[in-house]
Amino acid sequence: MLMRKKYLLGCLILVLIGSCVEPFNPDIPNFQNALVVEGQMLEGKGGARVILSRSFGFDETEPPYVKGATVVIRNDQGQEHRLTEWQDGHYRSDTNVWVGVPGLSYQLFLETPQGERVESAWEPLQASAQLEDIRPTFEMALTGFDTLYGMKVYLDIASENQDGRFYRWEFEETWMFRVPFPTRGYWDTDIVDAVFVEPDSIPRTCFISEKSTDILLGDTEGLSEPRLENFPLHYITTEDDRLKLKYSMLIKQYTLSDETYNFWTQLKEVNQDLGTLFDPIPSELAGNLTNLTNADLPVLGYFSADGYTEQRIFIDRIDFTSEIVVPTGYETCTINSFFSKDEMQRYVLAGNNWVGAITDFFGNIVGYTGATKSCSDCRTRGATITKPKFWP
């Protein structure tokens, strides 16, 4: 009876809540199909890059990119450079003829195929700060409710310019891994038999890359000198296979103006701090772009002129103690044995891989072995067997 009373009370609460809440469907016509601009002028041969797209709904997975636009970068010395579209909606400069010079100011101008003309405010290019030290350190870290062992990457930064106080970071991770059961060739379903190939063509070892997604910001505001020490950039738990064989990280550091830093701070608050009833209501971020064709139509995004430096590090398994256990990610993989071609054929047609042959004492094939694709072909993780150019 007590359980029934609790059930009825719960239903009553749900009914009351449902009767008090009305669906809210905001009408935001100005932001439908709004132009979105992501633009940077980087120091040195970092070059200029601009991404043009349109705003899109929650039910869509990718923005519609704006192709065929005229995109120009100007500086306050009267020079300008037209960017080239190298991918749909992605524009970049020729770094052999156009470089970013600290102290100069830059402006973005663009015109879409539909005739929209957009101009940014003038942005002074910041001088880069030095990445003095990058320290991968193995330590305990609190991840959620668990305390895990892993590698944390710390940065030390120093700027010769007292104005270089604001920073943003991005990084790209690349690591090498191997599957436990590499195939010795492939199974030909037409001839119902195995076809052996040269070992070098077997995709056992792969490389996979991922880009950072968090907005990583730091500053030296209020410090006696423009130095930032022990900034925790990234943490990798040893429960991940990134550190199993060889790992690399390319760190990209941007030195920002006060205005650019404020923009990224607001964007971080909107993107990463929402989720409860008491969070701030998201609002339009104030960018530095003006629609010259129609001032009433908003242009979302920002154009910045940033100091830029980058540095790559490598971590080998031998760089840390063997007492630290790193999983392969394939602990649950198993090998399956088949003693007829028909059995092996059915296994392959079901979406699995032939792995090898079972032989008797005299070397005669008496059976076959197989494994799932995820355990025998490293490419199933969206990886590539092509070694990156930067890989030693």
mmCIF file of C-alpha atoms in Angstrom:
data_model
loop_
_atom_site.group_PDB
_atom_site.id
_atom_site.type_symbol
_atom_site.label_atom_id
_atom_site.label_comp_id
_atom_site.label_asym_id
_atom_site.label_seq_id
_atom_site.Cartn_x
_atom_site.Cartn_y
_atom_site.Cartn_z
ATOM 1 C CA MET A 1 0.000 0.000 0.000
ATOM 2 C CA LEU A 2 2.887 2.376 0.825
ATOM 3 C CA MET A 3 4.454 1.715 -2.596
ATOM 4 C CA ARG A 4 1.104 2.477 -4.296
ATOM 5 C CA LYS A 5 0.794 5.790 -2.387
ATOM 6 C CA LYS A 6 4.299 6.780 -3.477
ATOM 7 C CA TYR A 7 3.471 5.884 -7.070
ATOM 8 C CA LEU A 8 0.269 7.994 -7.024
ATOM 9 C CA LEU A 9 2.118 10.902 -5.403
ATOM 10 C CA GLY A 10 4.784 10.714 -8.117
ATOM 11 C CA CYS A 11 2.138 10.732 -10.861
ATOM 12 C CA LEU A 12 0.431 13.753 -9.255
ATOM 13 C CA ILE A 13 3.724 15.667 -9.163
ATOM 14 C CA LEU A 14 4.361 14.873 -12.828
ATOM 15 C CA VAL A 15 0.882 16.053 -13.778
ATOM 16 C CA LEU A 16 1.325 19.318 -11.856
ATOM 17 C CA ILE A 17 4.722 19.930 -13.430
ATOM 18 C CA GLY A 18 3.415 19.140 -16.898
ATOM 19 C CA SER A 19 0.480 21.518 -16.430
ATOM 20 C CA CYS A 20 2.766 24.393 -15.415
ATOM 21 C CA VAL A 21 5.317 24.100 -18.204
ATOM 22 C CA GLU A 22 4.502 25.324 -21.686
ATOM 23 C CA PRO A 23 6.776 24.642 -24.653
ATOM 24 C CA PHE A 24 8.856 27.660 -25.656
ATOM 25 C CA ASN A 25 9.527 28.006 -29.361
ATOM 26 C CA PRO A 26 11.394 31.291 -29.886
ATOM 27 C CA ASP A 27 10.986 33.071 -33.183
ATOM 28 C CA ILE A 28 14.423 34.310 -34.216
ATOM 29 C CA PRO A 29 14.064 35.251 -37.884
ATOM 30 C CA ASN A 30 17.224 37.387 -37.976
ATOM 31 C CA PHE A 31 19.421 34.399 -37.179
ATOM 32 C CA GLN A 32 17.980 32.048 -39.753
ATOM 33 C CA ASN A 33 20.609 31.570 -42.434
ATOM 34 C CA ALA A 34 22.865 34.200 -40.822
ATOM 35 C CA LEU A 35 26.421 34.459 -42.111
ATOM 36 C CA VAL A 36 29.018 32.983 -39.745
ATOM 37 C CA VAL A 37 32.636 34.123 -40.047
ATOM 38 C CA GLU A 38 35.652 32.501 -38.363
ATOM 39 C CA GLY A 39 38.732 34.502 -39.298
ATOM 40 C CA GLN A 40 42.337 34.800 -38.141
ATOM 41 C CA MET A 41 45.402 36.660 -39.282
ATOM 42 C CA LEU A 42 48.376 34.899 -37.692
ATOM 43 C CA GLU A 43 51.870 36.087 -37.039
ATOM 44 C CA GLY A 44 54.599 35.158 -39.509
ATOM 45 C CA LYS A 45 53.885 32.340 -41.910
ATOM 46 C CA GLY A 46 50.922 31.190 -39.866
ATOM 47 C CA GLY A 47 49.023 33.095 -42.531
ATOM 48 C CA ALA A 48 45.387 34.099 -42.767
ATOM 49 C CA ARG A 49 42.478 31.686 -42.713
ATOM 50 C CA VAL A 50 38.761 32.305 -42.897
ATOM 51 C CA ILE A 51 35.827 29.886 -42.696
ATOM 52 C CA LEU A 52 32.462 31.052 -44.015
ATOM 53 C CA SER A 53 29.238 29.230 -43.251
ATOM 54 C CA ARG A 54 25.575 29.776 -42.440
ATOM 55 C CA SER A 55 23.791 29.291 -39.140
ATOM 56 C CA PHE A 56 21.864 26.017 -38.973
ATOM 57 C CA GLY A 57 19.231 24.314 -36.866
ATOM 58 C CA PHE A 58 19.649 21.903 -33.964
ATOM 59 C CA ASP A 59 18.392 19.060 -36.128
ATOM 60 C CA GLU A 60 21.269 19.545 -38.603
ATOM 61 C CA THR A 61 24.751 18.104 -38.128
ATOM 62 C CA GLU A 62 26.896 20.349 -40.302
ATOM 63 C CA PRO A 63 26.695 23.985 -41.339
ATOM 64 C CA PRO A 64 26.181 24.923 -44.987
ATOM 65 C CA TYR A 65 29.498 26.415 -46.116
ATOM 66 C CA VAL A 66 29.617 29.547 -48.253
ATOM 67 C CA LYS A 67 31.495 28.806 -51.457
ATOM 68 C CA GLY A 68 32.789 31.176 -54.102
ATOM 69 C CA ALA A 69 33.157 34.255 -51.894
ATOM 70 C CA THR A 70 35.713 37.027 -52.377
ATOM 71 C CA VAL A 71 37.833 37.166 -49.215
ATOM 72 C CA VAL A 72 40.507 39.857 -48.760
ATOM 73 C CA ILE A 73 42.855 40.747 -45.901
ATOM 74 C CA ARG A 74 44.172 44.327 -45.681
ATOM 75 C CA ASN A 75 46.852 45.901 -43.522
ATOM 76 C CA ASP A 76 47.272 49.522 -42.402
ATOM 77 C CA GLN A 77 50.175 49.961 -44.825
ATOM 78 C CA GLY A 78 47.779 49.959 -47.769
ATOM 79 C CA GLN A 79 48.507 46.365 -48.821
ATOM 80 C CA GLU A 80 45.908 43.678 -49.387
ATOM 81 C CA HIS A 81 45.862 39.983 -50.248
ATOM 82 C CA ARG A 82 43.068 37.834 -51.668
ATOM 83 C CA LEU A 83 42.615 34.445 -50.053
ATOM 84 C CA THR A 84 42.189 31.220 -52.004
ATOM 85 C CA GLU A 85 39.353 28.756 -51.385
ATOM 86 C CA TRP A 86 41.062 25.404 -50.866
ATOM 87 C CA GLN A 87 38.014 23.591 -49.489
ATOM 88 C CA ASP A 88 34.294 24.411 -49.514
ATOM 89 C CA GLY A 89 33.920 27.590 -47.464
ATOM 90 C CA HIS A 90 37.553 27.458 -46.249
ATOM 91 C CA TYR A 91 39.862 30.242 -47.423
ATOM 92 C CA ARG A 92 43.588 30.753 -46.786
ATOM 93 C CA SER A 93 46.428 33.060 -47.764
ATOM 94 C CA ASP A 94 49.597 32.326 -49.696
ATOM 95 C CA THR A 95 52.183 32.415 -46.916
ATOM 96 C CA ASN A 96 54.987 32.885 -49.445
ATOM 97 C CA VAL A 97 53.736 36.386 -50.235
ATOM 98 C CA TRP A 98 51.620 37.361 -47.218
ATOM 99 C CA VAL A 99 52.862 37.154 -43.621
ATOM 100 C CA GLY A 100 51.594 38.579 -40.362
ATOM 101 C CA VAL A 101 53.733 41.378 -38.909
ATOM 102 C CA PRO A 102 53.329 42.234 -35.194
ATOM 103 C CA GLY A 103 52.438 45.864 -34.691
ATOM 104 C CA LEU A 104 50.536 46.199 -37.971
ATOM 105 C CA SER A 105 46.758 46.243 -37.969
ATOM 106 C CA TYR A 106 44.669 44.014 -40.212
ATOM 107 C CA GLN A 107 41.116 44.070 -41.528
ATOM 108 C CA LEU A 108 38.946 41.429 -43.164
ATOM 109 C CA PHE A 109 36.699 42.237 -46.117
ATOM 110 C CA LEU A 110 34.487 39.722 -47.916
ATOM 111 C CA GLU A 111 31.680 39.545 -50.413
ATOM 112 C CA THR A 112 29.470 36.478 -50.836
ATOM 113 C CA PRO A 113 28.083 35.283 -54.183
ATOM 114 C CA GLN A 114 24.701 36.639 -53.007
ATOM 115 C CA GLY A 115 26.157 40.156 -52.784
ATOM 116 C CA GLU A 116 26.546 40.430 -49.002
ATOM 117 C CA ARG A 117 29.515 42.644 -48.146
ATOM 118 C CA VAL A 118 31.082 42.276 -44.699
ATOM 119 C CA GLU A 119 33.907 44.166 -43.062
ATOM 120 C CA SER A 120 35.694 43.652 -39.742
ATOM 121 C CA ALA A 121 37.139 46.207 -37.370
ATOM 122 C CA TRP A 122 40.877 46.876 -37.619
ATOM 123 C CA GLU A 123 42.779 44.474 -35.376
ATOM 124 C CA PRO A 124 46.401 45.079 -34.244
ATOM 125 C CA LEU A 125 48.451 41.884 -34.588
ATOM 126 C CA GLN A 126 49.923 40.768 -31.273
ATOM 127 C CA ALA A 127 53.509 39.594 -30.827
ATOM 128 C CA SER A 128 53.797 35.933 -29.864
ATOM 129 C CA ALA A 129 54.940 34.701 -26.478
ATOM 130 C CA GLN A 130 57.576 32.016 -26.099
ATOM 131 C CA LEU A 131 56.680 28.470 -25.165
ATOM 132 C CA GLU A 132 59.554 28.101 -22.712
ATOM 133 C CA ASP A 133 58.820 24.604 -21.521
ATOM 134 C CA ILE A 134 56.378 21.773 -22.208
ATOM 135 C CA ARG A 135 56.415 19.177 -19.432
ATOM 136 C CA PRO A 136 54.575 15.858 -19.699
ATOM 137 C CA THR A 137 54.249 14.699 -16.089
ATOM 138 C CA PHE A 138 52.809 11.423 -14.818
ATOM 139 C CA GLU A 139 50.628 11.927 -11.780
ATOM 140 C CA MET A 140 47.343 11.107 -10.129
ATOM 141 C CA ALA A 141 44.355 13.174 -11.210
ATOM 142 C CA LEU A 142 40.710 13.345 -10.239
ATOM 143 C CA THR A 143 38.487 12.496 -13.203
ATOM 144 C CA GLY A 144 34.836 12.708 -12.268
ATOM 145 C CA PHE A 145 34.493 10.547 -9.169
ATOM 146 C CA ASP A 146 37.604 8.463 -9.887
ATOM 147 C CA THR A 147 41.240 9.077 -9.149
ATOM 148 C CA LEU A 148 43.270 7.872 -12.111
ATOM 149 C CA TYR A 149 46.910 7.776 -13.047
ATOM 150 C CA GLY A 150 47.837 9.584 -16.221
ATOM 151 C CA MET A 151 49.937 12.125 -18.053
ATOM 152 C CA LYS A 152 49.325 15.840 -17.594
ATOM 153 C CA VAL A 153 50.963 18.325 -19.960
ATOM 154 C CA TYR A 154 52.093 21.597 -18.346
ATOM 155 C CA LEU A 155 53.221 24.777 -20.114
ATOM 156 C CA ASP A 156 55.553 27.605 -19.119
ATOM 157 C CA ILE A 157 55.136 30.789 -21.136
ATOM 158 C CA ALA A 158 57.092 34.039 -21.213
ATOM 159 C CA SER A 159 56.418 37.199 -23.199
ATOM 160 C CA GLU A 160 58.920 39.939 -23.977
ATOM 161 C CA ASN A 161 55.998 42.281 -24.495
ATOM 162 C CA GLN A 162 54.238 43.494 -21.361
ATOM 163 C CA ASP A 163 51.049 43.739 -23.440
ATOM 164 C CA GLY A 164 51.134 40.021 -24.315
ATOM 165 C CA ARG A 165 48.868 39.001 -21.450
ATOM 166 C CA PHE A 166 46.124 36.888 -23.006
ATOM 167 C CA TYR A 167 46.443 33.436 -24.555
ATOM 168 C CA ARG A 168 44.456 30.698 -26.200
ATOM 169 C CA TRP A 169 45.596 27.160 -27.015
ATOM 170 C CA GLU A 170 44.611 24.397 -29.368
ATOM 171 C CA PHE A 171 46.318 21.053 -29.812
ATOM 172 C CA GLU A 172 46.274 18.075 -32.131
ATOM 173 C CA GLU A 173 46.963 14.596 -30.788
ATOM 174 C CA THR A 174 48.336 11.786 -32.927
ATOM 175 C CA TRP A 175 49.156 8.316 -31.682
ATOM 176 C CA MET A 176 50.173 4.960 -33.059
ATOM 177 C CA PHE A 177 48.461 1.693 -32.163
ATOM 178 C CA ARG A 178 48.297 -1.931 -33.312
ATOM 179 C CA VAL A 179 45.573 -4.532 -33.537
ATOM 180 C CA PRO A 180 46.272 -7.888 -31.851
ATOM 181 C CA PHE A 181 45.365 -10.207 -34.754
ATOM 182 C CA PRO A 182 46.621 -8.820 -38.072
ATOM 183 C CA THR A 183 45.484 -10.733 -41.110
ATOM 184 C CA ARG A 184 48.055 -12.360 -43.401
ATOM 185 C CA GLY A 185 46.052 -11.364 -46.455
ATOM 186 C CA TYR A 186 42.367 -11.484 -47.280
ATOM 187 C CA TRP A 187 39.630 -14.033 -47.825
ATOM 188 C CA ASP A 188 38.385 -14.232 -51.404
ATOM 189 C CA THR A 189 34.686 -15.089 -51.236
ATOM 190 C CA ASP A 190 34.606 -15.898 -54.970
ATOM 191 C CA ILE A 191 37.165 -18.689 -54.802
ATOM 192 C CA VAL A 192 36.298 -19.496 -51.164
ATOM 193 C CA ASP A 193 39.906 -19.446 -50.072
ATOM 194 C CA ALA A 194 42.600 -17.329 -48.457
ATOM 195 C CA VAL A 195 44.866 -15.065 -50.481
ATOM 196 C CA PHE A 196 48.218 -14.315 -48.873
ATOM 197 C CA VAL A 197 49.902 -10.933 -49.357
ATOM 198 C CA GLU A 198 53.215 -9.327 -48.439
ATOM 199 C CA PRO A 199 53.461 -8.479 -44.709
ATOM 200 C CA ASP A 200 54.135 -4.774 -45.407
ATOM 201 C CA SER A 201 50.665 -4.402 -46.925
ATOM 202 C CA ILE A 202 48.895 -5.702 -43.835
ATOM 203 C CA PRO A 203 47.148 -2.881 -41.928
ATOM 204 C CA ARG A 204 48.202 -3.880 -38.446
ATOM 205 C CA THR A 205 49.674 -0.547 -37.334
ATOM 206 C CA CYS A 206 47.656 2.632 -37.680
ATOM 207 C CA PHE A 207 47.814 6.309 -36.810
ATOM 208 C CA ILE A 208 44.867 8.271 -35.509
ATOM 209 C CA SER A 209 44.553 12.006 -34.867
ATOM 210 C CA GLU A 210 42.160 14.143 -32.854
ATOM 211 C CA LYS A 211 41.862 17.896 -32.396
ATOM 212 C CA SER A 212 41.081 19.589 -29.097
ATOM 213 C CA THR A 213 37.524 20.825 -28.680
ATOM 214 C CA ASP A 214 37.622 22.741 -25.387
ATOM 215 C CA ILE A 215 38.220 26.497 -25.315
ATOM 216 C CA LEU A 216 41.550 26.799 -23.460
ATOM 217 C CA LEU A 217 42.329 30.301 -22.199
ATOM 218 C CA GLY A 218 44.940 31.794 -19.902
ATOM 219 C CA ASP A 219 46.269 35.209 -18.909
ATOM 220 C CA THR A 220 48.983 36.936 -16.900
ATOM 221 C CA GLU A 221 46.735 39.822 -15.874
ATOM 222 C CA GLY A 222 47.697 41.150 -12.460
ATOM 223 C CA LEU A 223 51.072 39.383 -12.379
ATOM 224 C CA SER A 224 54.314 41.312 -11.835
ATOM 225 C CA GLU A 225 55.763 40.005 -15.100
ATOM 226 C CA PRO A 226 54.216 38.496 -18.234
ATOM 227 C CA ARG A 227 54.998 34.885 -17.344
ATOM 228 C CA LEU A 228 52.661 31.936 -16.972
ATOM 229 C CA GLU A 229 54.007 28.828 -15.240
ATOM 230 C CA ASN A 230 52.601 25.328 -14.768
ATOM 231 C CA PHE A 231 49.549 25.883 -16.933
ATOM 232 C CA PRO A 232 47.735 22.501 -17.139
ATOM 233 C CA LEU A 233 46.952 22.111 -20.840
ATOM 234 C CA HIS A 234 45.737 18.514 -21.110
ATOM 235 C CA TYR A 235 45.363 15.279 -19.161
ATOM 236 C CA ILE A 236 45.512 11.762 -20.617
ATOM 237 C CA THR A 237 44.526 8.862 -18.417
ATOM 238 C CA THR A 238 46.527 5.661 -18.690
ATOM 239 C CA GLU A 239 43.207 3.880 -19.180
ATOM 240 C CA ASP A 240 43.403 5.187 -22.738
ATOM 241 C CA ASP A 241 45.605 3.523 -25.392
ATOM 242 C CA ARG A 242 47.102 6.840 -26.541
ATOM 243 C CA LEU A 243 50.273 6.166 -24.550
ATOM 244 C CA LYS A 244 50.637 2.478 -25.385
ATOM 245 C CA LEU A 245 53.245 2.821 -28.160
ATOM 246 C CA LYS A 246 54.052 6.347 -29.315
ATOM 247 C CA TYR A 247 52.191 9.618 -28.883
ATOM 248 C CA SER A 248 52.590 13.104 -30.311
ATOM 249 C CA MET A 249 51.001 16.453 -29.518
ATOM 250 C CA LEU A 250 51.166 19.602 -31.635
ATOM 251 C CA ILE A 251 50.521 22.609 -29.393
ATOM 252 C CA LYS A 252 49.299 25.820 -31.008
ATOM 253 C CA GLN A 253 49.502 28.995 -28.953
ATOM 254 C CA TYR A 254 47.732 32.245 -29.843
ATOM 255 C CA THR A 255 48.510 35.591 -28.206
ATOM 256 C CA LEU A 256 45.296 37.619 -28.110
ATOM 257 C CA SER A 257 44.243 41.229 -27.786
ATOM 258 C CA ASP A 258 42.017 42.252 -24.889
ATOM 259 C CA GLU A 259 38.961 42.336 -27.181
ATOM 260 C CA THR A 260 39.665 38.927 -28.707
ATOM 261 C CA TYR A 261 40.211 37.400 -25.262
ATOM 262 C CA ASN A 262 36.877 38.841 -24.055
ATOM 263 C CA PHE A 263 35.107 37.354 -27.072
ATOM 264 C CA TRP A 264 36.544 33.877 -26.430
ATOM 265 C CA THR A 265 35.726 34.166 -22.717
ATOM 266 C CA GLN A 266 32.074 34.901 -23.516
ATOM 267 C CA LEU A 267 31.991 32.089 -26.054
ATOM 268 C CA LYS A 268 33.381 29.661 -23.478
ATOM 269 C CA GLU A 269 30.759 30.675 -20.931
ATOM 270 C CA VAL A 270 27.932 30.134 -23.420
ATOM 271 C CA ASN A 271 29.281 26.851 -24.838
ATOM 272 C CA GLN A 272 30.595 25.117 -21.747
ATOM 273 C CA ASP A 273 28.821 26.492 -18.687
ATOM 274 C CA LEU A 274 25.166 25.988 -19.635
ATOM 275 C CA GLY A 275 23.084 23.132 -18.332
ATOM 276 C CA THR A 276 21.076 24.220 -15.279
ATOM 277 C CA LEU A 277 18.157 26.535 -14.580
ATOM 278 C CA PHE A 278 20.509 28.977 -12.873
ATOM 279 C CA ASP A 279 22.994 29.404 -15.718
ATOM 280 C CA PRO A 280 23.088 32.702 -17.606
ATOM 281 C CA ILE A 281 20.757 32.923 -20.573
ATOM 282 C CA PRO A 282 22.738 32.741 -23.808
ATOM 283 C CA SER A 283 22.782 35.928 -25.832
ATOM 284 C CA GLU A 284 24.249 37.152 -29.068
ATOM 285 C CA LEU A 285 28.022 37.480 -28.754
ATOM 286 C CA ALA A 286 29.302 40.882 -29.724
ATOM 287 C CA GLY A 287 31.732 40.320 -32.573
ATOM 288 C CA ASN A 288 33.683 42.836 -34.637
ATOM 289 C CA LEU A 289 31.975 42.256 -38.006
ATOM 290 C CA THR A 290 29.642 44.635 -39.825
ATOM 291 C CA ASN A 291 27.235 43.859 -42.646
ATOM 292 C CA LEU A 292 27.820 46.702 -45.100
ATOM 293 C CA THR A 293 24.938 45.635 -47.345
ATOM 294 C CA ASN A 294 22.258 45.539 -44.639
ATOM 295 C CA ALA A 295 23.129 46.724 -41.149
ATOM 296 C CA ASP A 296 20.000 45.066 -39.750
ATOM 297 C CA LEU A 297 21.250 41.599 -40.693
ATOM 298 C CA PRO A 298 23.615 40.134 -38.074
ATOM 299 C CA VAL A 299 26.988 38.626 -38.906
ATOM 300 C CA LEU A 300 28.103 36.053 -36.350
ATOM 301 C CA GLY A 301 31.721 35.371 -35.503
ATOM 302 C CA TYR A 302 34.969 37.242 -35.129
ATOM 303 C CA PHE A 303 38.130 38.249 -36.989
ATOM 304 C CA SER A 304 41.329 38.391 -34.924
ATOM 305 C CA ALA A 305 45.009 39.160 -35.476
ATOM 306 C CA ASP A 306 46.976 36.849 -33.187
ATOM 307 C CA GLY A 307 50.544 36.178 -32.264
ATOM 308 C CA TYR A 308 51.265 32.559 -33.090
ATOM 309 C CA THR A 309 53.729 29.861 -32.199
ATOM 310 C CA GLU A 310 53.572 26.095 -32.238
ATOM 311 C CA GLN A 311 55.623 23.204 -30.917
ATOM 312 C CA ARG A 312 55.398 19.432 -31.192
ATOM 313 C CA ILE A 313 56.325 16.875 -28.559
ATOM 314 C CA PHE A 314 56.652 13.088 -28.718
ATOM 315 C CA ILE A 315 56.126 10.593 -25.914
ATOM 316 C CA ASP A 316 57.418 7.014 -26.226
ATOM 317 C CA ARG A 317 56.358 4.115 -24.046
ATOM 318 C CA ILE A 318 59.969 3.815 -22.888
ATOM 319 C CA ASP A 319 59.837 7.393 -21.553
ATOM 320 C CA PHE A 320 57.993 6.285 -18.425
ATOM 321 C CA THR A 321 58.324 3.421 -15.998
ATOM 322 C CA SER A 322 57.130 -0.039 -16.967
ATOM 323 C CA GLU A 323 55.158 -0.167 -13.719
ATOM 324 C CA ILE A 324 52.591 2.117 -15.339
ATOM 325 C CA VAL A 325 50.095 -0.145 -17.081
ATOM 326 C CA VAL A 326 48.577 1.144 -20.317
ATOM 327 C CA PRO A 327 45.810 -0.909 -21.965
ATOM 328 C CA THR A 328 45.861 -1.906 -25.604
ATOM 329 C CA GLY A 329 42.140 -1.339 -25.985
ATOM 330 C CA TYR A 330 41.840 -4.886 -27.332
ATOM 331 C CA GLU A 331 41.758 -6.893 -24.134
ATOM 332 C CA THR A 332 38.431 -8.512 -25.044
ATOM 333 C CA CYS A 333 39.544 -9.631 -28.519
ATOM 334 C CA THR A 334 39.542 -13.368 -29.201
ATOM 335 C CA ILE A 335 40.616 -15.604 -32.065
ATOM 336 C CA ASN A 336 38.194 -18.104 -33.624
ATOM 337 C CA SER A 337 39.143 -21.364 -35.337
ATOM 338 C CA PHE A 338 37.414 -23.002 -38.314
ATOM 339 C CA PHE A 339 38.225 -26.354 -39.888
ATOM 340 C CA SER A 340 36.497 -26.002 -43.223
ATOM 341 C CA LYS A 341 36.457 -23.370 -45.949
ATOM 342 C CA ASP A 342 32.673 -23.163 -45.787
ATOM 343 C CA GLU A 343 32.756 -22.276 -42.085
ATOM 344 C CA MET A 344 35.389 -19.633 -42.724
ATOM 345 C CA GLN A 345 33.368 -18.288 -45.648
ATOM 346 C CA ARG A 346 30.238 -17.864 -43.523
ATOM 347 C CA TYR A 347 32.277 -16.102 -40.823
ATOM 348 C CA VAL A 348 33.714 -13.624 -43.339
ATOM 349 C CA LEU A 349 30.342 -12.983 -44.994
ATOM 350 C CA ALA A 350 28.994 -12.138 -41.544
ATOM 351 C CA GLY A 351 31.379 -9.160 -41.476
ATOM 352 C CA ASN A 352 34.508 -10.601 -39.877
ATOM 353 C CA ASN A 353 38.076 -11.110 -41.100
ATOM 354 C CA TRP A 354 40.166 -14.116 -41.963
ATOM 355 C CA VAL A 355 43.386 -13.892 -39.934
ATOM 356 C CA GLY A 356 45.559 -16.907 -40.608
ATOM 357 C CA ALA A 357 45.914 -20.606 -41.230
ATOM 358 C CA ILE A 358 46.159 -23.604 -38.935
ATOM 359 C CA THR A 359 48.812 -26.066 -40.082
ATOM 360 C CA ASP A 360 49.785 -29.582 -39.074
ATOM 361 C CA PHE A 361 53.265 -30.858 -38.273
ATOM 362 C CA PHE A 362 54.155 -31.030 -41.975
ATOM 363 C CA GLY A 363 52.969 -27.496 -42.792
ATOM 364 C CA ASN A 364 49.701 -28.547 -44.401
ATOM 365 C CA ILE A 365 46.730 -26.203 -43.889
ATOM 366 C CA VAL A 366 44.112 -27.987 -41.821
ATOM 367 C CA GLY A 367 42.053 -25.012 -40.678
ATOM 368 C CA TYR A 368 41.657 -21.253 -40.508
ATOM 369 C CA THR A 369 41.518 -18.554 -37.868
ATOM 370 C CA GLY A 370 39.422 -15.399 -37.841
ATOM 371 C CA ALA A 371 38.636 -12.354 -35.734
ATOM 372 C CA THR A 372 36.242 -9.436 -35.796
ATOM 373 C CA LYS A 373 37.246 -6.489 -37.963
ATOM 374 C CA SER A 374 37.788 -4.258 -34.948
ATOM 375 C CA CYS A 375 40.386 -6.737 -33.654
ATOM 376 C CA SER A 376 42.162 -7.369 -36.954
ATOM 377 C CA ASP A 377 42.021 -4.161 -39.005
ATOM 378 C CA CYS A 378 43.184 -0.952 -37.358
ATOM 379 C CA ARG A 379 41.387 1.175 -39.950
ATOM 380 C CA THR A 380 38.003 0.430 -38.378
ATOM 381 C CA ARG A 381 38.642 3.205 -35.822
ATOM 382 C CA GLY A 382 38.754 5.851 -38.527
ATOM 383 C CA ALA A 383 42.547 5.633 -38.531
ATOM 384 C CA THR A 384 45.034 5.487 -41.383
ATOM 385 C CA ILE A 385 47.951 3.176 -42.145
ATOM 386 C CA THR A 386 49.853 6.092 -43.714
ATOM 387 C CA LYS A 387 52.598 7.377 -41.442
ATOM 388 C CA PRO A 388 52.331 11.170 -40.928
ATOM 389 C CA LYS A 389 55.116 13.242 -42.486
ATOM 390 C CA PHE A 390 56.186 14.535 -39.071
ATOM 391 C CA TRP A 391 56.464 11.029 -37.572
ATOM 392 C CA PRO A 392 60.092 10.009 -36.873
#
